Amino acid sequence: MDESLLDFAREISTEAGKILSAGFRSKETVISYKSRTDLLTNVDKSSEEFLVGRISAAFPDHTIIAEEGSRKDAPGDYIWYIDPLDGTNNFAHGIPVFSISIGVYSRKTRNIVAGVVYNPYLNEMFTAVRGKGSCLNGERIRVSTLGYIGICLIATGFPYLSENMETNNSREFSRFLPRIQGIRRLGSAAIDLCYVACGRFDGYWEGGLKPWDMAAGSLVVEEAGGAVTRYHGEPFDPLHPEIVASNGLIHKQMIGILSL
Ligand code: IPD
Ligand code: CA
Ligand code: CA
């Protein structure tokens, strides 16, 4: 079942990717503001409408929760967490780092069972099924093998509500910076996680996230042999806003820095 869900998610992500590609750097794309710092485009909405329509038609007894407000509750085993455009800020600025992120959660097993993250600009499709490994465009991927955080490339992100210095990640950022080799802020949490999964990054942390940002990517990391927890090592929960993902070897070191 999980594999057929993945096939379906892969198919609709490819289609939604065409919607994103058509709107990218296009004069037709309209930008609006959810708040001063949180952008929205008509493309986020078209992508969501398309994805939600396809999933609810194919699986009427599944629950669907999507970022731009679509919500359909149903009694079946599965919950679809959808980010129709992760990296809206990049998208609106013409920066080609954005993705579609679709994670499927099972109420029965209480975890994510299938996930797809697709960057249509680079044509990179990251996929995972629980127990079956992770792939990039169909080829198996693995996390990196570095064991000392001092030589690691680490990614993070900052919440849109950035005015509060206690909660805007600046404290964590300044603790990591002197202790690692380099730091990146790509602007798509789903892509950050997949880059950990394929070894481009060695680790990633971020707070203030939503389930649609993390659901798919967390499974892609786990199935690529990495570790995914909350900031203090508690088991990952897509409904909890904090995530630390790593190659596993530096996980304790990352948690140590977050606990300083
Ligand atoms: C955002 C991106 C970003 C992260 C933000 C998210 P959006 O999602 O994933 O990397 O730092 O916290 O909200 O708004 O582009 O879908
Ligand atoms: Ca997002
Ligand atoms: Ca989004």
Short mmCIF file of C-alpha atoms and ligand atoms in Angstrom, two decimals:
data_model
loop_
_atom_site.label_atom_id
_atom_site.label_comp_id
_atom_site.label_asym_id
_atom_site.label_seq_id
_atom_site.Cartn_x
_atom_site.Cartn_y
_atom_site.Cartn_z
CA MET A 1 0.00 0.00 0.00
CA ASP A 2 2.68 2.52 1.01
CA GLU A 3 4.47 1.98 -2.29
CA SER A 4 1.33 2.62 -4.32
CA LEU A 5 0.75 5.80 -2.28
CA LEU A 6 4.28 6.85 -3.17
CA ASP A 7 3.71 6.17 -6.87
CA PHE A 8 0.61 8.34 -6.75
CA ALA A 9 2.40 11.11 -4.81
CA ARG A 10 5.24 11.02 -7.33
CA GLU A 11 2.82 11.33 -10.23
CA ILE A 12 0.90 14.30 -8.82
CA SER A 13 4.13 16.04 -7.73
CA THR A 14 5.37 15.86 -11.30
CA GLU A 15 2.14 17.49 -12.48
CA ALA A 16 2.22 20.15 -9.75
CA GLY A 17 5.86 20.77 -10.73
CA LYS A 18 4.61 21.95 -14.13
CA ILE A 19 2.35 24.48 -12.38
CA LEU A 20 5.33 25.80 -10.38
CA SER A 21 7.61 25.90 -13.42
CA ALA A 22 5.04 27.83 -15.46
CA GLY A 23 4.73 30.45 -12.70
CA PHE A 24 8.47 30.74 -11.92
CA ARG A 25 9.93 34.11 -13.02
CA SER A 26 6.63 34.78 -14.80
CA LYS A 27 4.97 38.19 -15.06
CA GLU A 28 1.65 36.43 -14.48
CA THR A 29 2.62 35.43 -10.93
CA VAL A 30 0.96 37.61 -8.31
CA ILE A 31 2.59 38.11 -4.92
CA SER A 32 0.56 38.91 -1.83
CA TYR A 33 1.43 39.10 1.86
CA LYS A 34 0.05 36.94 4.67
CA SER A 35 2.03 39.28 6.94
CA ARG A 36 4.97 41.70 6.40
CA THR A 37 7.42 38.78 6.26
CA ASP A 38 5.28 35.89 4.99
CA LEU A 39 4.67 35.91 1.22
CA LEU A 40 2.07 34.06 -0.78
CA THR A 41 1.62 33.73 -4.55
CA ASN A 42 -1.25 32.61 -6.75
CA VAL A 43 0.99 29.66 -7.70
CA ASP A 44 0.98 28.32 -4.10
CA LYS A 45 -2.80 28.29 -4.35
CA SER A 46 -3.04 26.72 -7.82
CA SER A 47 -0.60 23.99 -6.84
CA GLU A 48 -2.55 23.25 -3.65
CA GLU A 49 -5.89 23.20 -5.45
CA PHE A 50 -4.53 20.74 -7.98
CA LEU A 51 -2.91 18.41 -5.39
CA VAL A 52 -5.87 18.41 -3.00
CA GLY A 53 -8.31 17.80 -5.86
CA ARG A 54 -6.34 14.79 -7.10
CA ILE A 55 -5.85 13.25 -3.64
CA SER A 56 -9.45 13.67 -2.51
CA ALA A 57 -10.73 12.17 -5.77
CA ALA A 58 -8.40 9.16 -5.52
CA PHE A 59 -8.66 8.58 -1.74
CA PRO A 60 -11.98 9.93 -0.44
CA ASP A 61 -11.47 8.31 2.99
CA HIS A 62 -8.05 9.95 3.62
CA THR A 63 -7.51 13.14 5.63
CA ILE A 64 -5.78 16.03 3.82
CA ILE A 65 -4.01 18.93 5.55
CA ALA A 66 -2.40 21.51 3.29
CA GLU A 67 -0.61 24.77 4.07
CA GLU A 68 -2.84 27.25 2.28
CA GLY A 69 -5.93 26.20 4.20
CA SER A 70 -7.31 23.12 2.50
CA ARG A 71 -8.45 20.64 5.11
CA LYS A 72 -10.55 17.57 4.72
CA ASP A 73 -11.13 15.25 7.67
CA ALA A 74 -11.96 11.64 6.95
CA PRO A 75 -11.85 8.47 9.07
CA GLY A 76 -9.36 6.43 6.99
CA ASP A 77 -5.87 5.43 8.12
CA TYR A 78 -3.91 8.08 6.20
CA ILE A 79 -3.24 11.80 6.59
CA TRP A 80 -1.68 13.68 3.67
CA TYR A 81 0.47 16.65 4.72
CA ILE A 82 0.99 18.93 1.73
CA ASP A 83 3.17 21.94 1.14
CA PRO A 84 2.21 22.98 -2.40
CA LEU A 85 5.24 25.29 -2.65
CA ASP A 86 7.94 25.11 0.00
CA GLY A 87 10.28 28.05 -0.51
CA THR A 88 7.73 30.67 -1.56
CA ASN A 89 10.11 33.49 -0.70
CA ASN A 90 12.76 32.08 -3.07
CA PHE A 91 10.11 31.46 -5.73
CA ALA A 92 8.84 35.03 -5.54
CA HIS A 93 12.41 36.37 -5.84
CA GLY A 94 13.29 34.19 -8.85
CA ILE A 95 15.65 31.96 -6.84
CA PRO A 96 15.35 28.34 -8.01
CA VAL A 97 15.27 26.67 -4.59
CA PHE A 98 11.69 25.56 -3.97
CA SER A 99 9.78 22.32 -3.88
CA ILE A 100 6.53 20.46 -3.55
CA SER A 101 6.45 18.42 -0.36
CA ILE A 102 3.99 15.59 0.25
CA GLY A 103 4.17 13.35 3.32
CA VAL A 104 1.74 10.56 4.16
CA TYR A 105 1.16 9.72 7.85
CA SER A 106 -0.41 6.47 9.02
CA ARG A 107 -2.69 6.66 12.05
CA LYS A 108 -2.21 2.92 12.53
CA THR A 109 1.61 2.93 12.72
CA ARG A 110 1.76 6.52 14.04
CA ASN A 111 4.50 7.65 11.70
CA ILE A 112 5.17 8.95 8.20
CA VAL A 113 5.10 6.06 5.74
CA ALA A 114 5.76 7.72 2.39
CA GLY A 115 7.18 11.05 1.24
CA VAL A 116 8.03 13.01 -1.89
CA VAL A 117 9.96 16.27 -2.21
CA TYR A 118 10.27 17.57 -5.76
CA ASN A 119 12.29 20.52 -7.04
CA PRO A 120 10.97 20.96 -10.58
CA TYR A 121 13.62 23.53 -11.56
CA LEU A 122 16.44 21.01 -11.05
CA ASN A 123 14.17 18.06 -11.83
CA GLU A 124 15.21 16.46 -8.53
CA MET A 125 12.64 14.12 -7.03
CA PHE A 126 13.43 12.77 -3.55
CA THR A 127 11.27 9.85 -2.44
CA ALA A 128 11.02 7.48 0.50
CA VAL A 129 8.83 4.63 1.69
CA ARG A 130 9.23 3.43 5.28
CA GLY A 131 11.44 0.35 5.37
CA LYS A 132 12.33 0.62 1.70
CA GLY A 133 15.04 3.33 1.59
CA SER A 134 15.27 6.76 0.00
CA CYS A 135 15.95 7.71 -3.60
CA LEU A 136 16.84 10.72 -5.71
CA ASN A 137 15.35 10.30 -9.18
CA GLY A 138 15.09 6.56 -8.54
CA GLU A 139 18.71 6.06 -7.33
CA ARG A 140 19.32 5.10 -3.69
CA ILE A 141 20.82 7.87 -1.53
CA ARG A 142 22.72 7.79 1.77
CA VAL A 143 23.66 10.37 4.39
CA SER A 144 27.27 11.62 4.70
CA THR A 145 29.93 9.89 6.78
CA LEU A 146 31.58 12.75 8.68
CA GLY A 147 31.73 12.16 12.42
CA TYR A 148 33.18 15.44 13.71
CA ILE A 149 30.91 18.47 13.61
CA GLY A 150 33.89 20.83 13.34
CA ILE A 151 34.24 19.91 9.64
CA CYS A 152 30.52 19.66 8.85
CA LEU A 153 28.29 21.78 6.59
CA ILE A 154 25.07 22.45 8.49
CA ALA A 155 21.82 24.06 7.34
CA THR A 156 19.15 25.94 9.23
CA GLY A 157 16.19 28.27 8.70
CA PHE A 158 14.53 31.18 10.43
CA PRO A 159 10.85 31.68 11.26
CA TYR A 160 8.84 34.44 9.56
CA LEU A 161 8.13 35.89 13.02
CA SER A 162 11.72 37.07 13.41
CA GLU A 163 11.39 40.06 15.73
CA ASN A 164 11.59 38.12 18.99
CA MET A 165 15.31 37.50 19.60
CA GLU A 166 14.46 34.67 22.04
CA THR A 167 12.65 32.61 19.43
CA ASN A 168 14.09 33.72 16.05
CA ASN A 169 16.93 31.14 16.00
CA SER A 170 19.67 33.78 16.38
CA ARG A 171 20.83 32.26 19.68
CA GLU A 172 21.11 28.75 18.22
CA PHE A 173 22.74 30.18 15.08
CA SER A 174 25.46 31.94 17.05
CA ARG A 175 26.17 28.77 19.03
CA PHE A 176 26.57 26.62 15.91
CA LEU A 177 28.54 29.09 13.79
CA PRO A 178 31.92 28.93 15.58
CA ARG A 179 31.71 25.15 16.04
CA ILE A 180 31.12 23.97 12.44
CA GLN A 181 32.79 24.22 9.04
CA GLY A 182 30.02 26.19 7.30
CA ILE A 183 26.37 27.10 7.43
CA ARG A 184 23.64 27.43 4.78
CA ARG A 185 20.09 28.82 4.73
CA LEU A 186 18.44 27.55 1.54
CA GLY A 187 14.87 28.66 2.26
CA SER A 188 13.03 25.37 1.73
CA ALA A 189 12.90 23.16 4.81
CA ALA A 190 11.88 20.16 2.70
CA ILE A 191 14.94 20.59 0.47
CA ASP A 192 17.21 21.13 3.50
CA LEU A 193 16.11 17.74 4.83
CA CYS A 194 16.62 16.00 1.48
CA TYR A 195 20.10 17.53 1.19
CA VAL A 196 20.94 15.91 4.55
CA ALA A 197 19.54 12.64 3.18
CA CYS A 198 21.79 12.65 0.11
CA GLY A 199 24.92 13.85 1.93
CA ARG A 200 25.10 17.41 0.56
CA PHE A 201 24.56 18.67 4.12
CA ASP A 202 25.73 16.81 7.22
CA GLY A 203 23.01 18.20 9.47
CA TYR A 204 20.09 20.62 9.75
CA TRP A 205 18.09 22.16 12.55
CA GLU A 206 15.09 24.47 12.59
CA GLY A 207 12.25 25.46 14.92
CA GLY A 208 8.85 26.97 14.20
CA LEU A 209 8.04 24.50 11.41
CA LYS A 210 4.71 22.96 10.43
CA PRO A 211 3.97 19.31 9.61
CA TRP A 212 3.80 19.98 5.86
CA ASP A 213 7.38 21.41 5.97
CA MET A 214 8.86 18.31 7.62
CA ALA A 215 6.67 15.25 7.04
CA ALA A 216 8.12 14.08 3.72
CA GLY A 217 11.72 15.19 4.29
CA SER A 218 11.97 13.60 7.74
CA LEU A 219 11.25 10.18 6.23
CA VAL A 220 13.68 10.79 3.36
CA VAL A 221 16.43 11.42 5.99
CA GLU A 222 15.52 8.40 8.13
CA GLU A 223 15.37 6.04 5.17
CA ALA A 224 18.74 7.33 3.94
CA GLY A 225 20.26 6.17 7.25
CA GLY A 226 20.13 9.49 9.10
CA ALA A 227 18.72 10.51 12.47
CA VAL A 228 15.72 12.81 13.04
CA THR A 229 14.64 14.05 16.47
CA ARG A 230 13.49 17.16 18.31
CA TYR A 231 16.05 19.63 19.75
CA HIS A 232 16.79 17.61 22.88
CA GLY A 233 16.74 14.17 21.31
CA GLU A 234 13.08 13.34 21.87
CA PRO A 235 11.43 11.29 19.09
CA PHE A 236 10.47 13.31 16.02
CA ASP A 237 6.80 14.28 15.83
CA PRO A 238 5.52 16.14 12.75
CA LEU A 239 3.13 18.12 14.96
CA HIS A 240 6.01 19.46 17.08
CA PRO A 241 7.70 22.53 15.53
CA GLU A 242 11.38 21.63 16.14
CA ILE A 243 13.53 19.29 14.10
CA VAL A 244 17.17 18.19 14.12
CA ALA A 245 18.24 15.95 11.25
CA SER A 246 21.72 14.61 10.67
CA ASN A 247 23.85 11.83 9.27
CA GLY A 248 23.45 10.17 12.69
CA LEU A 249 27.17 10.35 13.49
CA ILE A 250 27.04 14.02 14.55
CA HIS A 251 23.55 13.91 16.04
CA LYS A 252 24.67 13.96 19.69
CA GLN A 253 27.03 16.84 18.91
CA MET A 254 24.17 18.84 17.38
CA ILE A 255 21.91 18.17 20.34
CA GLY A 256 24.76 19.15 22.66
CA ILE A 257 25.06 22.54 20.92
CA LEU A 258 21.28 23.07 20.99
CA SER A 259 21.32 22.31 24.74
CA LEU A 260 24.07 24.85 25.60
C1 IPD B 1 9.22 28.00 4.71
C2 IPD B 1 10.49 27.36 4.23
C3 IPD B 1 11.68 27.94 4.95
C4 IPD B 1 11.54 27.83 6.45
C5 IPD B 1 10.23 28.46 6.89
C6 IPD B 1 9.06 27.79 6.19
P1 IPD B 1 7.20 28.23 2.92
O1 IPD B 1 8.08 27.44 4.05
O2 IPD B 1 10.46 25.97 4.42
O3 IPD B 1 12.88 27.29 4.59
O4 IPD B 1 12.63 28.47 7.06
O5 IPD B 1 10.12 28.29 8.28
O6 IPD B 1 7.86 28.35 6.63
O7 IPD B 1 6.51 29.34 3.63
O8 IPD B 1 8.14 28.69 1.88
O9 IPD B 1 6.28 27.15 2.49
CA CA B 2 6.83 25.40 3.91
CA CA B 3 4.44 26.71 1.35
#
